[in-house]
Short mmCIF file of C-alpha atoms in Angstrom, two decimals:
data_model
loop_
_atom_site.label_atom_id
_atom_site.label_comp_id
_atom_site.label_asym_id
_atom_site.label_seq_id
_atom_site.Cartn_x
_atom_site.Cartn_y
_atom_site.Cartn_z
CA UNK A 22 0.00 0.00 0.00
CA UNK A 23 1.11 3.55 -0.73
CA UNK A 24 2.48 5.69 2.07
CA UNK A 25 0.97 8.70 0.33
CA UNK A 26 -2.82 8.91 0.41
CA UNK A 27 -4.88 10.68 -2.26
CA UNK A 28 -8.61 10.88 -2.80
CA UNK A 29 -9.51 8.65 -5.75
CA UNK A 30 -11.58 11.22 -7.59
CA UNK A 31 -12.77 14.79 -7.51
CA UNK A 32 -14.95 16.83 -9.80
CA UNK A 33 -14.90 20.56 -10.48
CA UNK A 34 -17.05 22.90 -12.53
CA UNK A 35 -15.37 24.59 -15.47
CA UNK A 36 -13.67 27.77 -14.29
CA UNK A 37 -13.83 26.90 -10.62
CA UNK A 38 -11.04 25.99 -8.21
CA UNK A 39 -10.15 22.46 -7.15
CA UNK A 40 -7.71 21.31 -4.50
CA UNK A 41 -6.17 17.85 -4.56
CA UNK A 42 -4.53 16.58 -1.40
CA UNK A 43 -1.79 14.08 -0.62
CA UNK A 44 -1.25 12.88 2.93
CA UNK A 45 1.73 11.09 4.40
CA UNK A 46 4.04 11.25 7.40
CA UNK A 47 7.07 11.79 5.17
CA UNK A 48 5.57 15.09 4.01
CA UNK A 49 6.61 16.57 7.34
CA UNK A 50 10.17 16.23 6.07
CA UNK A 51 10.00 16.25 2.27
CA UNK A 52 8.12 18.31 -0.27
CA UNK A 53 5.83 16.51 -2.65
CA UNK A 54 5.98 16.81 -6.41
CA UNK A 55 2.88 16.58 -8.60
CA UNK A 56 2.32 14.99 -11.98
CA UNK A 57 -0.48 15.26 -14.49
CA UNK A 58 -1.26 12.29 -16.69
CA UNK A 59 -3.80 12.27 -19.48
CA UNK A 60 -5.03 9.03 -21.07
CA UNK A 61 -2.42 7.41 -23.27
CA UNK A 62 0.26 9.94 -22.32
CA UNK A 63 3.30 9.95 -20.10
CA UNK A 64 3.11 11.91 -16.85
CA UNK A 65 4.32 15.49 -16.82
CA UNK A 66 5.63 17.44 -13.85
CA UNK A 67 3.38 20.30 -12.80
CA UNK A 68 4.62 21.29 -9.32
CA UNK A 69 7.80 20.58 -7.36
CA UNK A 70 9.53 21.83 -4.25
CA UNK A 71 7.89 24.44 -2.09
CA UNK A 72 5.74 25.68 -4.99
CA UNK A 73 7.63 25.70 -8.28
CA UNK A 74 6.18 25.28 -11.75
CA UNK A 75 8.27 23.99 -14.63
CA UNK A 76 8.42 26.11 -17.72
CA UNK A 77 5.20 25.81 -19.71
CA UNK A 78 2.94 24.94 -16.80
CA UNK A 79 0.15 27.53 -16.44
CA UNK A 80 0.14 29.66 -13.32
CA UNK A 81 -3.32 28.37 -12.41
CA UNK A 82 -1.43 25.39 -10.94
CA UNK A 83 -0.01 25.92 -7.46
CA UNK A 84 1.22 23.81 -4.57
CA UNK A 85 1.23 24.13 -0.82
CA UNK A 86 2.36 22.15 2.19
CA UNK A 87 1.15 21.92 5.79
CA UNK A 88 2.26 19.27 8.22
CA UNK A 89 1.58 15.86 6.70
CA UNK A 90 -0.48 17.21 3.81
CA UNK A 91 0.59 18.51 0.43
CA UNK A 92 -1.95 20.13 -1.85
CA UNK A 93 -2.21 20.88 -5.53
CA UNK A 94 -4.64 23.65 -6.42
CA UNK A 95 -5.96 24.38 -9.88
CA UNK A 96 -7.57 27.80 -10.03
CA UNK A 97 -9.93 28.56 -12.90
CA UNK A 98 -9.93 24.94 -14.01
CA UNK A 99 -9.97 24.41 -17.76
CA UNK A 100 -11.34 21.46 -19.71
CA UNK A 101 -7.80 20.42 -20.62
CA UNK A 102 -6.98 20.00 -16.92
CA UNK A 103 -9.10 16.86 -16.79
CA UNK A 104 -6.56 14.17 -15.99
CA UNK A 105 -5.12 11.93 -13.31
CA UNK A 106 -2.87 13.66 -10.81
CA UNK A 107 -0.21 11.88 -8.78
CA UNK A 108 1.84 13.11 -5.86
CA UNK A 109 5.32 11.78 -5.19
CA UNK A 110 7.76 12.05 -2.32
CA UNK A 111 9.98 9.87 -0.23
CA UNK A 112 8.71 7.08 2.01
CA UNK A 113 9.83 6.16 5.52
CA UNK A 114 12.91 4.37 4.18
CA UNK A 115 13.95 7.31 2.03
CA UNK A 116 12.93 5.67 -1.21
CA UNK A 117 10.48 7.23 -3.62
CA UNK A 118 6.75 6.63 -3.54
CA UNK A 119 3.72 7.77 -5.50
CA UNK A 120 0.24 8.34 -4.24
CA UNK A 121 -2.48 6.23 -5.87
CA UNK A 122 -3.65 9.18 -7.93
CA UNK A 123 -6.67 11.45 -8.10
CA UNK A 124 -8.90 11.54 -11.15
CA UNK A 125 -10.05 15.11 -11.81
CA UNK A 126 -13.25 15.46 -13.81
CA UNK A 127 -14.20 18.86 -15.20
CA UNK A 128 -17.95 19.35 -15.38
CA UNK B 4 15.35 19.47 -26.09
CA UNK B 5 15.42 16.69 -23.53
CA UNK B 6 14.41 13.34 -24.95
CA UNK B 7 14.12 9.97 -23.27
CA UNK B 8 13.29 7.01 -25.47
CA UNK B 9 12.61 3.62 -23.94
CA UNK B 10 12.90 0.36 -25.83
CA UNK B 11 13.16 -3.36 -25.21
CA UNK B 12 9.64 -4.13 -24.13
CA UNK B 13 7.68 -7.05 -25.48
CA UNK B 14 5.93 -10.27 -24.62
CA UNK B 15 7.82 -12.58 -22.28
CA UNK B 16 6.94 -15.79 -20.50
CA UNK B 17 6.79 -15.92 -16.69
CA UNK B 18 10.17 -16.64 -15.18
CA UNK B 19 12.09 -15.26 -18.15
CA UNK B 20 14.21 -12.13 -18.40
CA UNK B 21 14.10 -8.89 -20.36
CA UNK B 22 16.34 -5.85 -20.59
CA UNK B 23 14.90 -2.40 -21.11
CA UNK B 24 16.90 0.54 -22.39
CA UNK B 25 16.35 4.26 -22.16
CA UNK B 26 18.32 6.41 -24.58
CA UNK B 27 18.78 10.01 -23.51
CA UNK B 28 19.53 13.07 -25.60
CA UNK B 29 19.39 16.83 -25.38
CA UNK B 30 21.19 17.13 -22.05
CA UNK B 31 24.40 16.07 -20.33
CA UNK B 32 23.32 12.57 -19.36
CA UNK B 33 26.33 11.90 -17.15
CA UNK B 34 25.27 14.69 -14.83
CA UNK B 35 21.82 13.36 -13.97
CA UNK B 36 20.36 10.72 -11.69
CA UNK B 37 17.89 8.49 -13.51
CA UNK B 38 14.85 6.48 -12.44
CA UNK B 39 12.57 3.75 -13.69
CA UNK B 40 8.84 3.93 -12.99
CA UNK B 41 6.12 1.58 -14.18
CA UNK B 42 2.37 1.64 -14.61
CA UNK B 43 0.29 -1.50 -14.81
CA UNK B 44 -2.75 -1.29 -17.11
CA UNK B 45 -5.42 0.89 -15.53
CA UNK B 46 -3.33 1.41 -12.40
CA UNK B 47 -1.20 4.11 -10.85
CA UNK B 48 2.48 4.92 -11.04
CA UNK B 49 4.97 2.75 -9.18
CA UNK B 50 8.55 3.87 -8.59
CA UNK B 51 11.04 1.03 -9.21
CA UNK B 52 14.67 2.05 -9.12
CA UNK B 53 17.17 4.91 -9.11
CA UNK B 54 20.80 5.17 -10.18
CA UNK B 55 23.05 8.11 -9.39
CA UNK B 56 24.62 10.13 -12.20
CA UNK B 57 27.90 8.25 -11.73
CA UNK B 58 26.41 4.95 -10.59
CA UNK B 59 27.61 5.57 -7.01
CA UNK B 60 24.28 4.70 -5.48
CA UNK B 61 21.43 2.47 -6.51
CA UNK B 62 18.16 1.80 -4.74
CA UNK B 63 15.16 -0.39 -5.53
CA UNK B 64 11.54 -0.71 -4.54
CA UNK B 65 10.92 -3.76 -2.40
CA UNK B 66 8.65 -5.19 -5.11
CA UNK B 67 11.59 -5.65 -7.52
CA UNK B 68 14.61 -5.89 -5.24
CA UNK B 69 16.65 -8.97 -6.07
CA UNK B 70 14.98 -9.43 -9.48
CA UNK B 71 15.62 -6.15 -11.28
CA UNK B 72 18.96 -4.42 -11.85
CA UNK B 73 19.39 -0.82 -12.91
CA UNK B 74 22.60 0.24 -14.64
CA UNK B 75 23.86 2.94 -16.96
CA UNK B 76 26.45 3.56 -19.62
CA UNK B 77 27.32 7.24 -19.70
CA UNK B 78 29.34 6.75 -22.88
CA UNK B 79 26.14 5.66 -24.61
CA UNK B 80 23.79 8.05 -22.80
CA UNK B 81 21.68 5.09 -21.81
CA UNK B 82 20.15 3.69 -18.65
CA UNK B 83 19.05 0.07 -18.44
CA UNK B 84 16.70 -2.06 -16.44
CA UNK B 85 17.50 -5.75 -16.42
CA UNK B 86 14.44 -7.68 -15.31
CA UNK B 87 14.65 -11.33 -14.33
CA UNK B 88 12.24 -13.96 -13.05
CA UNK B 89 9.35 -11.94 -14.45
CA UNK B 90 5.90 -12.41 -13.00
CA UNK B 91 2.42 -11.57 -14.19
CA UNK B 92 2.32 -8.56 -11.92
CA UNK B 93 5.35 -7.11 -13.71
CA UNK B 94 3.25 -6.49 -16.82
CA UNK B 95 3.21 -2.73 -17.24
CA UNK B 96 4.30 0.28 -19.20
CA UNK B 97 7.83 1.07 -18.08
CA UNK B 98 9.02 4.67 -18.04
CA UNK B 99 12.43 6.12 -17.48
CA UNK B 100 12.54 9.54 -15.90
CA UNK B 101 15.19 12.12 -15.17
CA UNK B 102 15.57 13.41 -11.64
CA UNK B 103 15.32 17.14 -11.17
CA UNK B 104 18.04 19.19 -9.57
CA UNK B 105 16.86 18.94 -5.94
CA UNK B 106 18.48 15.87 -4.47
CA UNK B 107 16.64 16.09 -1.16
CA UNK B 108 13.10 16.67 -2.40
CA UNK B 109 12.73 14.34 -5.35
CA UNK B 110 11.00 15.12 -8.56
CA UNK B 111 11.06 13.79 -12.10
CA UNK B 112 11.34 16.62 -14.58
CA UNK B 113 11.33 14.63 -17.82
CA UNK B 114 9.77 11.31 -18.76
CA UNK B 115 9.98 9.02 -21.73
CA UNK B 116 6.91 7.67 -23.50
CA UNK B 117 7.36 4.22 -22.04
CA UNK B 118 7.89 0.69 -23.29
CA UNK B 119 5.29 -2.00 -22.74
CA UNK B 120 6.09 -5.30 -21.07
CA UNK B 121 3.59 -8.12 -21.26
CA UNK B 122 4.11 -11.25 -19.20
CA UNK B 123 2.15 -14.18 -20.51
CA UNK B 124 2.53 -17.89 -20.99
#
């Protein structure tokens, strides 16, 4: 079982804000990174570190961290944001681990 | 631009072996730590293995420890994943990914498109 817990699914109305959370004890020590994956495509990095976006990622994506919870927020959600989102960090042994993913549906 | 191209996937019988390759281009490969990640059909991402830029450290997920071996050849800009004693649960799309610059807080800043491994008798 994953040491990072994500809600399986969330829905959001077009143009509204959605927050996806990732919980795990290791998040007290390490920042999470976040990946977007659309059907049939490889994952892409959307947020890393304290709250950094790679080049090309829209500024409607942001990240935050509090205690054992990391969050990915999409403000003004667009239809193209419909995807699976995975968090990643280190586990208790220092190795890498992914959350099980959150499916975001845009209504 | 950064490119990672996996190859070597295919259909293999349980208990057999397979070697995957990931050819890198568009960056100084010898300066980057590399990972393998897999995704079973309809499932989530599973981290498998990491190798330091110079091969000085290697770690594995418990699910593949003792069966899979990660290696690299910096002269060929390629990272490998040797998989042995394959099981049905190893069937997945296998991705290589480049580690970003923060060694303490891990992230994968570039991914390949994956190579598919099917395990079937």
